[in-house]
Coordinates of C-alpha atoms in Angstrom, one line a residue:
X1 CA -52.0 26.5 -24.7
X2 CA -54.6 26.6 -21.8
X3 CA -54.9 22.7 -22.3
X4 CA -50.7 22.6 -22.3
X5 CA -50.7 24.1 -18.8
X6 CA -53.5 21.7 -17.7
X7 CA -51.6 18.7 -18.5
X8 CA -48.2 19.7 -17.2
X9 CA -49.7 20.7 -13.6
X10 CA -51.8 17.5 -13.8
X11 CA -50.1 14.9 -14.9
X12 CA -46.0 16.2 -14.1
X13 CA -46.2 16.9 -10.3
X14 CA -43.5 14.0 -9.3
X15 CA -42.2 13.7 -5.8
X16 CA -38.2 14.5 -5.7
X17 CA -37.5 14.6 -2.0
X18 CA -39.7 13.0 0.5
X19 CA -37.6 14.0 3.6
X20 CA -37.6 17.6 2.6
X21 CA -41.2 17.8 1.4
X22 CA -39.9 19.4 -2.2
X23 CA -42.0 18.1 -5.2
X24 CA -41.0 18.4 -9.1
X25 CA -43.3 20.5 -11.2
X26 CA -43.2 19.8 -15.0
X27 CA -44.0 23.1 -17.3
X28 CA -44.3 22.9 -20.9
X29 CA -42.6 25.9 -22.4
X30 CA -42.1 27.0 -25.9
X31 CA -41.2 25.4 -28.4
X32 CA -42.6 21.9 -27.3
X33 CA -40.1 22.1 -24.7
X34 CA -40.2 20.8 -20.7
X35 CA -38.4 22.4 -17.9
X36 CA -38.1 20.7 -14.1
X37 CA -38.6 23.2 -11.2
X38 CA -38.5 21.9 -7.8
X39 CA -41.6 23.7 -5.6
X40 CA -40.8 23.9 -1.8
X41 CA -42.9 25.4 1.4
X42 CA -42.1 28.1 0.4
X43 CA -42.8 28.3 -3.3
X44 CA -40.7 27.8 -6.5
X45 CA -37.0 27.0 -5.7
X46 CA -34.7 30.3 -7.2
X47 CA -33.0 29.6 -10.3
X48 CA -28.8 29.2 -10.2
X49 CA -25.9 28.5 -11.6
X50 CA -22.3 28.9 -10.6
X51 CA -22.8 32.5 -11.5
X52 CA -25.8 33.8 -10.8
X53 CA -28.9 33.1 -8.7
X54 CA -32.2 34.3 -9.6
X55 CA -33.8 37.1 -6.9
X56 CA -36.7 38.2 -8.5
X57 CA -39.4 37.7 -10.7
X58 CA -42.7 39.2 -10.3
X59 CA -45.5 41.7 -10.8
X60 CA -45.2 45.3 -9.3
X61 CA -48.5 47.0 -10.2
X62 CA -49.1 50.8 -10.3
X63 CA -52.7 51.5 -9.4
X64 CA -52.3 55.0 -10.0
X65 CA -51.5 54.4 -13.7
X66 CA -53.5 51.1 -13.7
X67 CA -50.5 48.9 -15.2
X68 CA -47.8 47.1 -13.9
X69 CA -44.0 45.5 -14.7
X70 CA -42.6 42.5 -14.3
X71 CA -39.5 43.2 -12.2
X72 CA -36.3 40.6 -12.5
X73 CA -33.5 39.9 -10.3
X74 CA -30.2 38.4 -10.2
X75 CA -27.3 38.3 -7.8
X76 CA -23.6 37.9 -8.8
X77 CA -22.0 35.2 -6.9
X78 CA -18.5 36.4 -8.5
X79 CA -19.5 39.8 -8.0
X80 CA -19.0 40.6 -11.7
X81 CA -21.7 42.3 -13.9
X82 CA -22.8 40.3 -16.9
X83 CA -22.4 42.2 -20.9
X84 CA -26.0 41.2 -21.6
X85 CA -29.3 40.3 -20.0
X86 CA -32.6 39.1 -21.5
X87 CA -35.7 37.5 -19.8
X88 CA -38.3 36.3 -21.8
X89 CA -41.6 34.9 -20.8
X90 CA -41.7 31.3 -22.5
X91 CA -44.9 30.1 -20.9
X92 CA -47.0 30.1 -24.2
X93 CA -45.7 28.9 -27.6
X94 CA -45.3 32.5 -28.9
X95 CA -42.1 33.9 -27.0
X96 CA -42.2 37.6 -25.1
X97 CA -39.2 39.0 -24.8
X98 CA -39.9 41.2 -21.3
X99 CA -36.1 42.7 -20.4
X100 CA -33.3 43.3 -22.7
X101 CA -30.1 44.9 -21.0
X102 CA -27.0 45.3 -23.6
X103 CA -25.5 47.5 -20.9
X104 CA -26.4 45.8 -17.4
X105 CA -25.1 47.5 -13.9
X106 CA -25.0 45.9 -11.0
X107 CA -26.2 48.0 -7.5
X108 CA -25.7 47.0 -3.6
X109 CA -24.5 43.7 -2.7
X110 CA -24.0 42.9 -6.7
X111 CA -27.3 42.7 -7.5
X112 CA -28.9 43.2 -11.3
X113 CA -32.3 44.6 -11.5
X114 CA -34.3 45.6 -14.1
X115 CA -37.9 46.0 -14.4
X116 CA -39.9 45.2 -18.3
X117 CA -41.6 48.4 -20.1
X118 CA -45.5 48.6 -18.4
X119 CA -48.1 46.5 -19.1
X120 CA -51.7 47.5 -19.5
X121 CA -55.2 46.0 -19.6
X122 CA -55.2 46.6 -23.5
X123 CA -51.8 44.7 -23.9
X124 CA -53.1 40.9 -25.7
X125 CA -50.7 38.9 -24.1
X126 CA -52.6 39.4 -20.9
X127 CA -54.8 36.7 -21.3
X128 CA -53.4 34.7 -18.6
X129 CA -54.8 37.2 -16.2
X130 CA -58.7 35.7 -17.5
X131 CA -57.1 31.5 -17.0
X132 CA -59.4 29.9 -13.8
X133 CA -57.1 28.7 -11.3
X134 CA -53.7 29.6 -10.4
X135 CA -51.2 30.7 -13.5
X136 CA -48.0 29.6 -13.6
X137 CA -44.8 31.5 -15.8
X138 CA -41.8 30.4 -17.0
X139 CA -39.1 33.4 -17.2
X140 CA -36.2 32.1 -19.4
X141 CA -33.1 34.1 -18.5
X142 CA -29.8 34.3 -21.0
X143 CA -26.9 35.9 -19.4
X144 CA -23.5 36.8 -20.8
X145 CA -20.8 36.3 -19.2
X146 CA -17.9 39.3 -18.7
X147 CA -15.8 36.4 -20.4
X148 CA -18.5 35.6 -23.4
X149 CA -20.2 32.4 -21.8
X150 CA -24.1 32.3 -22.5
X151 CA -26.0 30.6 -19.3
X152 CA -29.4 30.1 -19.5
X153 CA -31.9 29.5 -16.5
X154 CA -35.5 29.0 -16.2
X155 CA -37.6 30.8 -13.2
X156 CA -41.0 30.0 -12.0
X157 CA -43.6 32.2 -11.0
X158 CA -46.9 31.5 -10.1
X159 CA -50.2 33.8 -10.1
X160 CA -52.5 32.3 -7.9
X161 CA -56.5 33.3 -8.4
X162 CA -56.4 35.5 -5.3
X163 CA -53.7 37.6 -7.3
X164 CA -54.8 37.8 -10.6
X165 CA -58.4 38.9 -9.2
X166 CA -57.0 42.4 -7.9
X167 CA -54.6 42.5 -10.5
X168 CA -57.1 42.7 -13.2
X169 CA -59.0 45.1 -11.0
X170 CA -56.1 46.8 -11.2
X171 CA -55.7 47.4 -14.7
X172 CA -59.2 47.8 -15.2
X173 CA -59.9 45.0 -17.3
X174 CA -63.5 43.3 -17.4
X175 CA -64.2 40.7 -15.0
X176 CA -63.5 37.0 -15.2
X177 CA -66.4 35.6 -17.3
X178 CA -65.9 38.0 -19.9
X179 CA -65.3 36.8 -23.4
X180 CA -63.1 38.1 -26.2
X181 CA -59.3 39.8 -25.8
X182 CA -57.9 41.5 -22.5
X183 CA -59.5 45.2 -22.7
X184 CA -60.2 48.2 -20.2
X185 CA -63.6 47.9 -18.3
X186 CA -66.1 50.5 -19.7
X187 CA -65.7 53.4 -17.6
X188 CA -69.4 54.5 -17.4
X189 CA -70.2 58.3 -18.2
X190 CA -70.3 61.2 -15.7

């Protein structure tokens, strides 16, 4: 999958807007799948529909419990909440399904949020954490609609090196250069 990633960021980055300085990234996702994200000054453009636009997708770590969640986002442009709500992390060919909401609220300003169960250095699907060079993600949000439509949007994220370095500090996972599975640093004895 490593060499998937290396390819798409190598070979896929296509200018799309000269006078606005936007460029096209190409990810592979699951599934043999490609998805199109346009990348401005200011990082990966939000996700949206008619519906909904994507507000957040990222990491909150908790270095007192050394772990973290990804947190999602999305505001209601019609004000109405969806029935359902999954994200999924499609960035490597086995899917993780992050956020499920059968129920979803919306708070202030009509905004969703909802944050996945923790992660922690022992969880496998970490190993994106040990990748050299920046790390992108593809977040594949399905939403239903109050009136039963399923929309489906794709988010990027990217982890550059000078995140994923404290992250995994973090956590307590071994430094970069260490072989094997994600795991908890040895803790040496009082």
């Amino acid at each position: 999958m490593k060499t998937l990633f290396g390819i798409g960021m190598l070979a896929l980055l296509i200018l799309t807007g000269c006078a606005t300085g936007d460029v096209g990234m190409v990810c592979p996702i699951s599934g043999g799948e490609t998805v199109t994200f346009v990348l401005t000054s200011k990082g990966p453009k939000p996700a949206e529909n008619d519906d909904f636009l994507v507000v957040g997708a990222a990491i909150i770590p908790n270095v007192e419990h050394k772990q973290f969640v990804y947190s999602f986002g999305l505001w209601s442009k019609k004000e109405k909440a969806p029935k359902h709500v999954t994200v999924e992390d499609v960035s490597e060919e086995k899917i993780e399904l992050l956020v499920d909401d059968a129920a979803p609220k919306l708070e202030a300003k009509y905004v969703w949020k909802q944050d996945s169960a923790p992660k922690t250095a022992t969880d496998p699907r970490l190993g994106w954490l040990y990748h050299e060079g920046n790390s992108p993600r593809v977040y594949r949000f399905t939403i239903t609609t109050d009136d039963g439509r399923q929309l489906v949007m794709y988010q990027l994220t990217f982890y550059p090196v000078f995140i994923k370095e404290p992250l995994r500090k973090i956590l307590g996972m071994a430094p970069l250069g260490h072989s094997g599975p994600p795991q908890a640093a040895s803790q040496p004895a009082d």
